[in-house]
Short mmCIF file of C-alpha atoms and ligand atoms in Angstrom, two decimals:
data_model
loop_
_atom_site.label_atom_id
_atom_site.label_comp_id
_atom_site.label_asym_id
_atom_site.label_seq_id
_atom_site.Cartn_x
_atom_site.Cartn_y
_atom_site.Cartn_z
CA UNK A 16 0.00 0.00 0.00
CA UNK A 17 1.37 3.41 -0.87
CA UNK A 18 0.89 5.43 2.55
CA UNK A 19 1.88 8.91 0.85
CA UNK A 20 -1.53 8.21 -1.34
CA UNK A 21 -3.70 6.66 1.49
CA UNK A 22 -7.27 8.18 1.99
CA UNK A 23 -6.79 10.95 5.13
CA UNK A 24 -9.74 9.06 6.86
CA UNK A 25 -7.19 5.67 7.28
CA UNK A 26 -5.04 7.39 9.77
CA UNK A 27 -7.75 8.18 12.71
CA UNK A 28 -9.40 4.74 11.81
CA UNK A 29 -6.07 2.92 12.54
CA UNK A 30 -4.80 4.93 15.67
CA UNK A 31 -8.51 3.69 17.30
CA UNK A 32 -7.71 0.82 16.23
CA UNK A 33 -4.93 0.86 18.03
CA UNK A 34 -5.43 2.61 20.68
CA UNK A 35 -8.68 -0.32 21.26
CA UNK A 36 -6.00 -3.31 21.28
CA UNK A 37 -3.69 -1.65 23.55
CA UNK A 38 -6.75 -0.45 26.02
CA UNK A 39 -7.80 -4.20 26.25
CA UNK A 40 -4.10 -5.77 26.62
CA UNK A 41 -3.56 -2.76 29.55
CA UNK A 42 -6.59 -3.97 31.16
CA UNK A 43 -5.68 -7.85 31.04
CA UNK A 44 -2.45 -6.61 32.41
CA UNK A 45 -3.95 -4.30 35.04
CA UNK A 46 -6.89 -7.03 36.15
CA UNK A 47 -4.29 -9.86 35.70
CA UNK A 48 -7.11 -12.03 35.23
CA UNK A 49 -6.34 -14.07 38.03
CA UNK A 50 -7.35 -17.34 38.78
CA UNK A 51 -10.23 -17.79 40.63
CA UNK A 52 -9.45 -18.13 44.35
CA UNK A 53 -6.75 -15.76 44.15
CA UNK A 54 -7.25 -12.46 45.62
CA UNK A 55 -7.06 -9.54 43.34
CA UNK A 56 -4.76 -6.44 44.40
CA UNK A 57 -7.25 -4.56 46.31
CA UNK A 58 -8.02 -7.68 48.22
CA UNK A 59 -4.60 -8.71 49.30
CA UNK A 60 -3.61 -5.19 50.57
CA UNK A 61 -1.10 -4.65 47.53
CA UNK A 62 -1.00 -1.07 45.89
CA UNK A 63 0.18 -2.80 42.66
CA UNK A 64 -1.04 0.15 39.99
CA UNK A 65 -0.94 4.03 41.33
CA UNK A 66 1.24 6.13 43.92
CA UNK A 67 2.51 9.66 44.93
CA UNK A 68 2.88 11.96 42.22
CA UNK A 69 4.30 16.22 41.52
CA UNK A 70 2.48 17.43 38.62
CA UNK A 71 1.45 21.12 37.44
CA UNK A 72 -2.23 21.58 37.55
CA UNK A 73 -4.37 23.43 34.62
CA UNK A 74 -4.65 26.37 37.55
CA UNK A 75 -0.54 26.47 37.46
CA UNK A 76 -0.49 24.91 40.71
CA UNK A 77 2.22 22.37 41.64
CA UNK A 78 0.06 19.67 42.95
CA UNK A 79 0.96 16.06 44.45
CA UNK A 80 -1.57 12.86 45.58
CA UNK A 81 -1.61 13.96 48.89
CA UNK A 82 -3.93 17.18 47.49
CA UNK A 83 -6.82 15.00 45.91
CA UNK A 84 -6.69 12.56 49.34
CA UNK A 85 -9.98 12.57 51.09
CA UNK A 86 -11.53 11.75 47.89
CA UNK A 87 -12.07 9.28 45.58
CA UNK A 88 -10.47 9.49 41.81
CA UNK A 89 -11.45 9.03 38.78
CA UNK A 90 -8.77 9.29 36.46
CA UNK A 91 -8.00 9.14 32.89
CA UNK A 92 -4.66 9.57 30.99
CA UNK A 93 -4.92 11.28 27.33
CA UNK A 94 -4.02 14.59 25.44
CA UNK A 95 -5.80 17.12 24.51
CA UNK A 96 -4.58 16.82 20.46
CA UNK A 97 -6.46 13.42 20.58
CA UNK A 98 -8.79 13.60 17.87
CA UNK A 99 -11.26 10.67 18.77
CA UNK A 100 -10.54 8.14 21.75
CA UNK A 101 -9.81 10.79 24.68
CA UNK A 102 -12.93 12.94 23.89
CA UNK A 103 -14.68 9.92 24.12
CA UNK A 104 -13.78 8.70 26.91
CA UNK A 105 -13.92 11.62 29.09
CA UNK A 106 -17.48 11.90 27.60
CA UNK A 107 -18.04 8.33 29.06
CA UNK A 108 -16.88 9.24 32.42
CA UNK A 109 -19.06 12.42 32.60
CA UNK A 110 -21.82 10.83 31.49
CA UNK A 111 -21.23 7.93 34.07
CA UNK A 112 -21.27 10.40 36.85
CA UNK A 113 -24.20 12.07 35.27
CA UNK A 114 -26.20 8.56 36.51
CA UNK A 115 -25.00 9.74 40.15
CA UNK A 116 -27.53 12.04 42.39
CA UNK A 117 -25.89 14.94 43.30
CA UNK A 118 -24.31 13.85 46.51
CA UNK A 119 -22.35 11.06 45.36
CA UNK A 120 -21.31 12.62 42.21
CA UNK A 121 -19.96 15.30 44.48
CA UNK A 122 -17.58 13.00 46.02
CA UNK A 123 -15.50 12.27 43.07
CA UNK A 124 -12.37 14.19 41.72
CA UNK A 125 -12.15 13.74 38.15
CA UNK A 126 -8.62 14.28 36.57
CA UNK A 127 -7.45 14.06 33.26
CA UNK A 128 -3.27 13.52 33.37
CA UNK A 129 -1.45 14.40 30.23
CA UNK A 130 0.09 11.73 28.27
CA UNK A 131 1.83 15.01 26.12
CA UNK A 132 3.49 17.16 28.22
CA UNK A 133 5.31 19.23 25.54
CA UNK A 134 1.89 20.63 23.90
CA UNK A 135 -0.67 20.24 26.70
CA UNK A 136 0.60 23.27 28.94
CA UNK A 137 -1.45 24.63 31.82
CA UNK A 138 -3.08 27.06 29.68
CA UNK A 139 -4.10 24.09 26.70
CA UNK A 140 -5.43 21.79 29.88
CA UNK A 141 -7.17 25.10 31.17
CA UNK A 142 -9.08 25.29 27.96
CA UNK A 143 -9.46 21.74 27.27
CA UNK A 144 -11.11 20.90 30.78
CA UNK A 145 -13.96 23.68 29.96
CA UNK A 146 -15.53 21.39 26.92
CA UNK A 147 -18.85 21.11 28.13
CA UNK A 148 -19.44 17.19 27.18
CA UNK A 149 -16.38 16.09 29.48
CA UNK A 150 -17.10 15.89 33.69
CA UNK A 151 -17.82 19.01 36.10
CA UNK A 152 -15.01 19.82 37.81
CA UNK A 153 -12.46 18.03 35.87
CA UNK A 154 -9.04 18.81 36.83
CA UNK A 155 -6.50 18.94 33.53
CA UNK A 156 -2.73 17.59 35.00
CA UNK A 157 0.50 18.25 33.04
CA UNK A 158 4.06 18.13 33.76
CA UNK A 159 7.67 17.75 33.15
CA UNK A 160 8.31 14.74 30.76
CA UNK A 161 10.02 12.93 33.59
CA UNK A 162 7.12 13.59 35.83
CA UNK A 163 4.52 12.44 33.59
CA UNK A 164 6.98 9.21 32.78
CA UNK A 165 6.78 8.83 36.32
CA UNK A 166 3.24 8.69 36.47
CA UNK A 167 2.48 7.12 34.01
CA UNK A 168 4.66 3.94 34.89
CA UNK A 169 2.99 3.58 38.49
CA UNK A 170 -0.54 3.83 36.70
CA UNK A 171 1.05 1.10 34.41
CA UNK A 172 -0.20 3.56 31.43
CA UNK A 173 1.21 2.57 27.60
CA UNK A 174 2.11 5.88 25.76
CA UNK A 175 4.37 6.38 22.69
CA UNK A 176 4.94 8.85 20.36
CA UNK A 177 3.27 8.53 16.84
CA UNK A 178 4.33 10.24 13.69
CA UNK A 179 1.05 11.83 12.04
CA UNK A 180 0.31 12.64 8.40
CA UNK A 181 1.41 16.67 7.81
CA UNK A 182 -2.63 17.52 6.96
CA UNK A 183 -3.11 16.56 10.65
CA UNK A 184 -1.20 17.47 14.20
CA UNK A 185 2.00 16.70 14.09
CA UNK A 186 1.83 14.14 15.87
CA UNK A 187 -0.03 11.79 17.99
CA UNK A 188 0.28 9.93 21.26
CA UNK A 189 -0.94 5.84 20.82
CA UNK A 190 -1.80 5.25 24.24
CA UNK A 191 -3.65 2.90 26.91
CA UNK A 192 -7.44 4.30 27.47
CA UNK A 193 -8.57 3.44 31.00
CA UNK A 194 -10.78 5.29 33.40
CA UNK A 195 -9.02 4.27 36.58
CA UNK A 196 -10.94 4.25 40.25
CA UNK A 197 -8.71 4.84 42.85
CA UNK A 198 -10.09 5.30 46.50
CA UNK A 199 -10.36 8.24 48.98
CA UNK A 200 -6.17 7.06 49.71
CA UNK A 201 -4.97 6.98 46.25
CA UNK A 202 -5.20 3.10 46.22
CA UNK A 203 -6.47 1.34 43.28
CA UNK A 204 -9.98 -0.07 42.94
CA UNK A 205 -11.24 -0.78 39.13
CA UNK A 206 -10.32 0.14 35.90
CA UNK A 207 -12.88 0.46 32.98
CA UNK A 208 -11.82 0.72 29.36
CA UNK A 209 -13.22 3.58 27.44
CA UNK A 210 -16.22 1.46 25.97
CA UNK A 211 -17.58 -0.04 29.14
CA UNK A 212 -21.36 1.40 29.22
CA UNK A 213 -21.51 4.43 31.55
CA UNK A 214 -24.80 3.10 33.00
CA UNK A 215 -21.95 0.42 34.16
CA UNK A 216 -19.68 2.33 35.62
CA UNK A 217 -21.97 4.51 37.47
CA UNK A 218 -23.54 1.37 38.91
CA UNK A 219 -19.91 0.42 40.15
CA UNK A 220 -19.22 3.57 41.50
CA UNK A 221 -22.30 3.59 43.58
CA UNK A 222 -21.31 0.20 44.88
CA UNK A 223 -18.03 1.72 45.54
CA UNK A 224 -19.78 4.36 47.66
CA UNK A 225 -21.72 1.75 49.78
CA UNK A 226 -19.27 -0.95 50.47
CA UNK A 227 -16.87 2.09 51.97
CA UNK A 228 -20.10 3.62 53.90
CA UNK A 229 -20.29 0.04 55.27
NI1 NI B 263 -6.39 9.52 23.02
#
């Protein structure tokens, strides 16, 4: 196939398409499917995906974990240049808390963490939080490219540099899409890939809410 001839539609259709396969291997990975009878992460006390992080928040603010403590998380890693899969799925998540009456949907933080540190400044994140279809409230996170390495490794989150076609940015980010639950101490609970139902998610997040009320 000549790719300096291919039709300009190919190139979105095939980072999905990637971006899909790589969201459903990072969730195998992240689930570890284990075997029955073997307790999962949460269960056995291990903070295997998530930790303390330093990044720069869309305010400007230096921020770290211990800020968003008291609260459960939902987070997603992306970037704002993203032309389908991010919008998506911080559409999913806000319509997901959407499901939630008003005082449980006040009790999550919703955070988007840059997977593109070099474009996605304060000021881009700043704008790029304001899009009316993505959550209330969402907090846009950026950072040095060592901090957002950093992150990114302890939410076991995929990201690599892709060359785009000169018509389009100039480049794109392939990268893992998972909204990730993490509880009121940073620890991991769930993750749900971008195309989980939001009716599904909600219901999990209002289980969430009970089982830590109980
Ligand atoms: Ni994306």
């Amino acid at each position: 196939m000549n790719w300096s001839n291919r039709p300009a539609w190919l190139l979105p259709v095939i980072a999905s398409a990637v971006c899909v396969v790589i969201a459903v291997i990072a969730l195998i990975n992240a689930t570890g499917q284990a075997p029955s009878g073997t307790p999962t992460a949460r269960e056995s006390g291990q903070a295997l995906i998530g930790g303390d992080f330093e990044l720069v928040a869309h305010t400007g603010e230096t921020v770290t974990q211990a800020d968003f403590e008291g609260r459960p998380m939902l987070i997603y890693f992306g970037f704002t240049y993203c032309p389908d899969i991010c919008p998506m799925s911080l559409q999913v998540m806000a319509q997901a808390l959407q499901q939630l009456d008003e005082n449980e949907r006040a009790q999550f933080q919703p955070l988007l963490i840059s997977l593109d540190p070099e474009r996605d400044t304060p000021e881009a994140l700043a704008q790029y939080v304001e899009t009316p279809v993505f959550p209330e409230g969402l907090v846009g996170l950026t950072g040095s490219p060592e901090q957002i390495a950093g992150v990114a490794s302890a939410y076991r989150v995929y990201y690599a540099r892709a060359e785009a076609d000169a018509s389009m940015a100039d480049y794109l980010i392939d990268h893992s899409s998972l909204i990730y639950l993490m509880d009121q101490q940073g620890r991991f609970v769930e993750v749900f890939p971008h195309a989980t139902p939001p009716e599904r998610i909600a219901q999990r997040l209002q289980r969430f809410l009970q089982e830590d009320a109980a």
